[in-house]
Amino acid sequence: MCYGVASCCFDGSLSDREGLERVQAQAAHIVAGVPKAANREDALREARLKTVSGVPHRRALEYYLRLKAKGPVHTKVADSIFPPEHPIHVRLAKVQHLYSTIGSPEKPHDAKVLQWVRRVHFNITTPAGLKADAPEKDKKVHTMRRVQRFRDFGHQVWTDGSVVLDVSSGAGALVHPKVGRREKVVLGAGSLACSYRAECVAMEAGLKRLTDTIELSKTHRTRVVAFTDSLSLLMALSTGPAGVEDAMLRPIWDLILRIVRLRVSVNFQFVFSHCGVPRNEAADKEAEQGNAKPQSYPAWVANICHWGREASAERDVQGL
């Protein structure tokens, strides 16, 4: 109830907001089972509640960014609703201090690209149907069997992401040609860290290096396999390029289509992580090194919204 009423926070009086905060504080002490004399912020944290004043600021920031992401017409609407003096710009300025570039959605691919999609295959099943809690030995055995099926492919790409929560993230990618030198890419994926973001950056970096390698060697009409331990990334990509607009998946699909236009088939495979598969372990090591790289990779709207949710759980906007 407090969060519902909190939507009027910007127009409400100070006494109204203080009244809501007192009600929430009482509820927090009851839910958390802590004495009334306990610190209010500690009680909220124990009860897993966000501050009343922090919620509307976070929701307003999300709404503002999503409006601006829809194009120039919606940008004008967003600027009229949230003028420069609006409190959400304080929070936005904090993000812009971390990131000089904020990615924006792209126009979706047209139907013409569908003719190329038949050259792309996604395997979003686990090796031998194993679950995440299966023994590590079984994971390694069946993952290696899956990998061995692609030993005759012209190129293998291995990608992985690494996250140091609230500090940094890294992306690592390895390109193994059947004949020739292995290539690697290591870079920072941004300090607004989340696993999915790092995995996207790693896949984009790996496919970019692969594309450059194929174009340089003029090795057309070959087969490529990309291995990742991010099932969520593969599931998102497997929906196809036609409906992709966000700045996370669009660059990856652009690279996939660029590759298949070279008469190259691309196969994406899921592999279990941290079970002793050599090339996955190597990609993970490169990703960890990426945490020490500059964290200047462009932020995406989804990352900023995620950061807003996390930040509002820890502190009020006035403390930013």
Short mmCIF file of C-alpha atoms in Angstrom, two decimals:
data_model
loop_
_atom_site.label_atom_id
_atom_site.label_comp_id
_atom_site.label_asym_id
_atom_site.label_seq_id
_atom_site.Cartn_x
_atom_site.Cartn_y
_atom_site.Cartn_z
CA MET A 1 0.00 0.00 0.00
CA CYS A 2 2.82 2.39 0.88
CA TYR A 3 4.41 1.89 -2.53
CA GLY A 4 1.10 2.55 -4.28
CA VAL A 5 0.61 5.83 -2.44
CA ALA A 6 4.28 6.63 -2.99
CA SER A 7 3.57 7.30 -6.67
CA CYS A 8 2.24 10.70 -5.52
CA CYS A 9 5.54 11.42 -3.78
CA PHE A 10 6.61 14.22 -6.11
CA ASP A 11 3.37 16.17 -5.62
CA GLY A 12 2.74 15.31 -1.97
CA SER A 13 3.67 17.49 0.96
CA LEU A 14 6.60 16.79 3.26
CA SER A 15 4.25 15.87 6.11
CA ASP A 16 2.43 13.35 3.90
CA ARG A 17 5.70 11.69 2.92
CA GLU A 18 6.86 11.58 6.53
CA GLY A 19 3.55 9.98 7.51
CA LEU A 20 4.00 7.25 4.92
CA GLU A 21 7.54 6.65 6.10
CA ARG A 22 6.36 6.24 9.70
CA VAL A 23 3.74 3.69 8.63
CA GLN A 24 6.34 1.80 6.62
CA ALA A 25 8.81 1.87 9.52
CA GLN A 26 6.20 0.34 11.84
CA ALA A 27 5.47 -2.38 9.27
CA ALA A 28 9.19 -3.06 8.81
CA HIS A 29 9.69 -3.61 12.54
CA ILE A 30 6.77 -6.05 12.60
CA VAL A 31 7.88 -7.96 9.49
CA ALA A 32 11.52 -8.14 10.54
CA GLY A 33 10.71 -8.87 14.17
CA VAL A 34 13.17 -6.28 15.48
CA PRO A 35 12.67 -3.91 18.45
CA LYS A 36 11.07 -0.54 17.79
CA ALA A 37 14.20 1.15 19.06
CA ALA A 38 16.22 -0.35 16.21
CA ASN A 39 17.53 1.88 13.44
CA ARG A 40 14.89 2.48 10.75
CA GLU A 41 17.23 1.74 7.85
CA ASP A 42 18.33 -1.52 9.46
CA ALA A 43 14.71 -2.53 9.97
CA LEU A 44 13.92 -1.85 6.31
CA ARG A 45 16.92 -3.87 5.22
CA GLU A 46 15.98 -6.78 7.49
CA ALA A 47 12.41 -6.68 6.16
CA ARG A 48 13.71 -6.47 2.56
CA LEU A 49 11.75 -3.27 1.96
CA LYS A 50 12.69 -0.26 -0.15
CA THR A 51 12.26 3.29 1.10
CA VAL A 52 8.95 4.96 0.27
CA SER A 53 10.65 7.98 -1.26
CA GLY A 54 13.16 5.86 -3.18
CA VAL A 55 10.59 3.76 -5.08
CA PRO A 56 8.92 6.58 -7.05
CA HIS A 57 12.32 8.02 -8.00
CA ARG A 58 13.44 4.66 -9.31
CA ARG A 59 10.19 4.02 -11.20
CA ALA A 60 10.23 7.53 -12.66
CA LEU A 61 13.81 7.06 -13.88
CA GLU A 62 12.90 3.77 -15.54
CA TYR A 63 9.87 5.36 -17.23
CA TYR A 64 11.93 8.34 -18.38
CA LEU A 65 14.67 6.17 -19.92
CA ARG A 66 12.24 3.81 -21.62
CA LEU A 67 10.36 6.74 -23.14
CA LYS A 68 13.57 8.27 -24.50
CA ALA A 69 14.59 4.91 -25.92
CA LYS A 70 11.50 4.81 -28.15
CA GLY A 71 12.61 7.67 -30.38
CA PRO A 72 12.53 11.47 -30.83
CA VAL A 73 8.76 11.87 -30.42
CA HIS A 74 8.72 10.02 -27.11
CA THR A 75 11.87 11.89 -26.06
CA LYS A 76 9.98 15.18 -26.25
CA VAL A 77 7.21 13.71 -24.12
CA ALA A 78 9.76 12.44 -21.58
CA ASP A 79 11.45 15.85 -21.36
CA SER A 80 8.12 17.58 -20.84
CA ILE A 81 7.14 15.21 -18.02
CA PHE A 82 10.56 15.29 -16.38
CA PRO A 83 12.12 18.77 -16.84
CA PRO A 84 15.79 19.36 -15.89
CA GLU A 85 14.91 20.37 -12.33
CA HIS A 86 13.12 17.07 -11.66
CA PRO A 87 14.78 14.96 -8.89
CA ILE A 88 15.35 11.96 -11.17
CA HIS A 89 18.07 13.86 -13.02
CA VAL A 90 20.22 13.67 -9.89
CA ARG A 91 20.17 9.89 -10.13
CA LEU A 92 20.65 9.93 -13.90
CA ALA A 93 23.69 12.20 -13.52
CA LYS A 94 25.27 9.59 -11.25
CA VAL A 95 24.93 6.96 -13.97
CA GLN A 96 26.23 9.30 -16.66
CA HIS A 97 29.27 9.93 -14.51
CA LEU A 98 30.01 6.20 -14.75
CA TYR A 99 29.16 5.88 -18.45
CA SER A 100 29.89 8.41 -21.17
CA THR A 101 27.72 6.45 -23.62
CA ILE A 102 24.27 5.01 -23.03
CA GLY A 103 23.17 2.63 -25.77
CA SER A 104 19.79 3.10 -27.44
CA PRO A 105 17.46 0.60 -29.13
CA GLU A 106 17.90 -0.10 -32.83
CA LYS A 107 15.33 -0.53 -35.57
CA PRO A 108 14.31 -4.17 -35.90
CA HIS A 109 15.60 -6.21 -38.83
CA ASP A 110 13.25 -6.44 -41.80
CA ALA A 111 11.80 -9.68 -43.12
CA LYS A 112 14.57 -10.04 -45.73
CA VAL A 113 16.98 -11.34 -43.12
CA LEU A 114 14.83 -14.42 -42.50
CA GLN A 115 16.30 -16.08 -45.61
CA TRP A 116 19.66 -16.16 -43.84
CA VAL A 117 18.40 -17.44 -40.49
CA ARG A 118 18.18 -21.01 -41.77
CA ARG A 119 21.98 -21.11 -41.59
CA VAL A 120 21.85 -20.49 -37.82
CA HIS A 121 21.08 -23.16 -35.23
CA PHE A 122 20.64 -22.81 -31.46
CA ASN A 123 20.85 -25.74 -29.07
CA ILE A 124 19.32 -24.61 -25.79
CA THR A 125 19.22 -28.06 -24.22
CA THR A 126 21.72 -29.17 -21.59
CA PRO A 127 24.18 -31.98 -22.39
CA ALA A 128 22.38 -35.32 -21.85
CA GLY A 129 19.51 -33.40 -20.26
CA LEU A 130 21.48 -32.94 -17.05
CA LYS A 131 20.31 -30.45 -14.43
CA ALA A 132 22.41 -27.73 -12.82
CA ASP A 133 22.85 -29.76 -9.63
CA ALA A 134 24.18 -32.84 -11.44
CA PRO A 135 27.61 -34.16 -10.36
CA GLU A 136 30.52 -32.22 -11.85
CA LYS A 137 32.01 -35.42 -13.26
CA ASP A 138 28.84 -36.16 -15.26
CA LYS A 139 28.68 -32.58 -16.49
CA LYS A 140 32.22 -32.73 -17.80
CA VAL A 141 31.79 -36.11 -19.51
CA HIS A 142 28.63 -35.15 -21.39
CA THR A 143 29.78 -31.61 -22.15
CA MET A 144 32.99 -32.95 -23.70
CA ARG A 145 30.93 -35.38 -25.80
CA ARG A 146 28.91 -32.46 -27.11
CA VAL A 147 32.07 -30.49 -27.87
CA GLN A 148 33.68 -33.43 -29.68
CA ARG A 149 30.84 -33.53 -32.21
CA PHE A 150 32.09 -30.21 -33.59
CA ARG A 151 35.80 -31.01 -33.80
CA ASP A 152 35.72 -30.88 -37.62
CA PHE A 153 34.18 -27.40 -37.77
CA GLY A 154 36.31 -24.64 -39.28
CA HIS A 155 36.19 -22.39 -36.21
CA GLN A 156 35.19 -22.68 -32.57
CA VAL A 157 34.27 -19.63 -30.48
CA TRP A 158 34.25 -19.84 -26.69
CA THR A 159 32.87 -16.95 -24.65
CA ASP A 160 32.32 -16.21 -20.98
CA GLY A 161 31.53 -13.32 -18.66
CA SER A 162 32.73 -12.49 -15.17
CA VAL A 163 31.21 -10.18 -12.56
CA VAL A 164 32.52 -8.51 -9.42
CA LEU A 165 29.19 -7.35 -8.03
CA ASP A 166 28.73 -3.55 -7.98
CA VAL A 167 32.36 -3.05 -9.03
CA SER A 168 33.18 -4.33 -12.50
CA SER A 169 32.51 -6.99 -15.09
CA GLY A 170 34.70 -8.67 -17.68
CA ALA A 171 34.20 -10.41 -21.00
CA GLY A 172 36.47 -13.03 -22.50
CA ALA A 173 36.33 -14.71 -25.91
CA LEU A 174 38.56 -17.27 -27.64
CA VAL A 175 38.51 -18.05 -31.36
CA HIS A 176 40.00 -21.45 -32.25
CA PRO A 177 40.43 -22.08 -35.99
CA LYS A 178 40.82 -25.69 -37.07
CA VAL A 179 44.12 -24.65 -38.61
CA GLY A 180 46.09 -21.67 -37.35
CA ARG A 181 46.63 -19.58 -34.24
CA ARG A 182 44.12 -19.12 -31.47
CA GLU A 183 42.93 -15.54 -30.95
CA LYS A 184 41.55 -14.01 -27.78
CA VAL A 185 39.61 -10.93 -26.75
CA VAL A 186 39.60 -9.53 -23.21
CA LEU A 187 37.71 -6.38 -22.23
CA GLY A 188 35.79 -4.73 -19.44
CA ALA A 189 32.01 -5.01 -19.74
CA GLY A 190 31.09 -2.05 -17.51
CA SER A 191 30.77 -1.30 -13.83
CA LEU A 192 26.96 -1.65 -13.89
CA ALA A 193 27.70 -5.32 -13.60
CA CYS A 194 25.33 -8.22 -14.20
CA SER A 195 26.02 -11.68 -15.56
CA TYR A 196 23.74 -11.43 -18.60
CA ARG A 197 25.33 -8.14 -19.67
CA ALA A 198 28.84 -9.60 -19.44
CA GLU A 199 27.82 -12.68 -21.43
CA CYS A 200 26.34 -10.46 -24.18
CA VAL A 201 29.51 -8.39 -24.38
CA ALA A 202 31.64 -11.54 -24.55
CA MET A 203 29.56 -13.07 -27.34
CA GLU A 204 29.61 -9.84 -29.34
CA ALA A 205 33.40 -9.57 -28.94
CA GLY A 206 33.95 -13.20 -29.93
CA LEU A 207 31.78 -13.00 -33.04
CA LYS A 208 33.41 -9.71 -34.05
CA ARG A 209 36.88 -11.28 -33.89
CA LEU A 210 35.58 -14.35 -35.74
CA THR A 211 34.08 -12.19 -38.49
CA ASP A 212 37.32 -10.29 -38.97
CA THR A 213 39.26 -13.57 -39.11
CA ILE A 214 36.96 -15.13 -41.72
CA GLU A 215 36.89 -12.01 -43.89
CA LEU A 216 40.66 -11.63 -43.72
CA SER A 217 41.37 -15.26 -44.61
CA LYS A 218 38.51 -15.38 -47.14
CA THR A 219 37.51 -18.73 -45.68
CA HIS A 220 33.95 -18.89 -46.95
CA ARG A 221 31.58 -21.87 -47.04
CA THR A 222 32.76 -23.16 -43.70
CA ARG A 223 31.07 -24.10 -40.45
CA VAL A 224 31.35 -22.28 -37.14
CA VAL A 225 30.30 -23.30 -33.63
CA ALA A 226 30.01 -20.93 -30.67
CA PHE A 227 29.99 -22.32 -27.13
CA THR A 228 28.62 -20.43 -24.13
CA ASP A 229 27.56 -21.33 -20.60
CA SER A 230 24.79 -18.70 -20.66
CA LEU A 231 21.52 -20.48 -21.35
CA SER A 232 19.57 -17.23 -20.98
CA LEU A 233 21.61 -15.60 -23.76
CA LEU A 234 21.03 -18.50 -26.14
CA MET A 235 17.31 -18.52 -25.41
CA ALA A 236 17.10 -14.78 -26.08
CA LEU A 237 19.01 -15.10 -29.36
CA SER A 238 17.00 -18.13 -30.48
CA THR A 239 13.85 -16.00 -30.83
CA GLY A 240 15.37 -14.70 -34.07
CA PRO A 241 16.46 -11.31 -35.42
CA ALA A 242 13.12 -9.96 -36.63
CA GLY A 243 11.86 -8.80 -33.24
CA VAL A 244 15.20 -7.71 -31.77
CA GLU A 245 15.35 -3.99 -30.98
CA ASP A 246 17.37 -3.71 -27.78
CA ALA A 247 20.99 -2.63 -27.78
CA MET A 248 22.14 -5.86 -26.16
CA LEU A 249 21.07 -8.44 -28.75
CA ARG A 250 20.97 -6.33 -31.92
CA PRO A 251 24.79 -6.06 -32.33
CA ILE A 252 25.11 -9.82 -31.83
CA TRP A 253 22.51 -10.57 -34.48
CA ASP A 254 24.12 -8.05 -36.83
CA LEU A 255 27.35 -10.03 -36.57
CA ILE A 256 25.58 -13.38 -36.99
CA LEU A 257 23.92 -12.17 -40.20
CA ARG A 258 27.20 -10.72 -41.42
CA ILE A 259 28.81 -14.13 -40.94
CA VAL A 260 26.09 -16.18 -42.65
CA ARG A 261 26.14 -13.83 -45.65
CA LEU A 262 29.67 -15.15 -46.20
CA ARG A 263 28.08 -18.58 -46.77
CA VAL A 264 29.08 -19.70 -43.30
CA SER A 265 26.74 -21.75 -41.11
CA VAL A 266 26.71 -20.88 -37.40
CA ASN A 267 25.84 -23.28 -34.60
CA PHE A 268 25.35 -22.12 -31.00
CA GLN A 269 25.76 -24.68 -28.24
CA PHE A 270 25.23 -24.54 -24.48
CA VAL A 271 27.96 -26.02 -22.25
CA PHE A 272 28.20 -26.41 -18.50
CA SER A 273 30.67 -24.13 -16.74
CA HIS A 274 33.24 -24.81 -14.02
CA CYS A 275 33.27 -28.55 -14.58
CA GLY A 276 36.75 -28.91 -16.06
CA VAL A 277 36.10 -28.34 -19.78
CA PRO A 278 39.48 -26.88 -20.88
CA ARG A 279 38.35 -24.23 -23.36
CA ASN A 280 35.49 -23.07 -21.15
CA GLU A 281 37.91 -22.73 -18.26
CA ALA A 282 40.27 -20.75 -20.51
CA ALA A 283 37.47 -18.38 -21.57
CA ASP A 284 36.47 -17.94 -17.93
CA LYS A 285 40.05 -17.01 -17.05
CA GLU A 286 40.12 -14.36 -19.80
CA ALA A 287 36.78 -12.98 -18.57
CA GLU A 288 38.13 -12.64 -15.04
CA GLN A 289 41.05 -10.64 -16.40
CA GLY A 290 38.53 -8.35 -18.07
CA ASN A 291 37.50 -7.06 -14.64
CA ALA A 292 40.82 -5.21 -14.49
CA LYS A 293 40.26 -3.57 -17.89
CA PRO A 294 38.68 -0.10 -18.34
CA GLN A 295 34.94 -0.32 -17.63
CA SER A 296 33.96 2.10 -20.38
CA TYR A 297 31.67 -0.21 -22.36
CA PRO A 298 28.39 1.61 -23.22
CA ALA A 299 25.58 1.16 -20.71
CA TRP A 300 22.17 -0.09 -21.79
CA VAL A 301 18.82 1.14 -20.51
CA ALA A 302 18.14 -2.26 -18.93
CA ASN A 303 21.38 -2.01 -16.94
CA ILE A 304 20.50 1.44 -15.64
CA CYS A 305 17.03 0.29 -14.59
CA HIS A 306 18.58 -2.71 -12.84
CA TRP A 307 21.06 -0.40 -11.10
CA GLY A 308 18.16 1.83 -10.02
CA ARG A 309 16.35 -1.09 -8.42
CA GLU A 310 19.47 -2.22 -6.59
CA ALA A 311 20.44 1.26 -5.45
CA SER A 312 16.98 2.08 -4.14
CA ALA A 313 17.11 -1.01 -1.96
CA GLU A 314 20.20 0.30 -0.20
CA ARG A 315 19.72 4.03 0.14
CA ASP A 316 17.34 6.87 -0.45
CA VAL A 317 17.85 9.10 -3.46
CA GLN A 318 18.87 11.96 -1.19
CA GLY A 319 21.95 10.01 -0.21
CA LEU A 320 23.19 9.61 -3.79
#
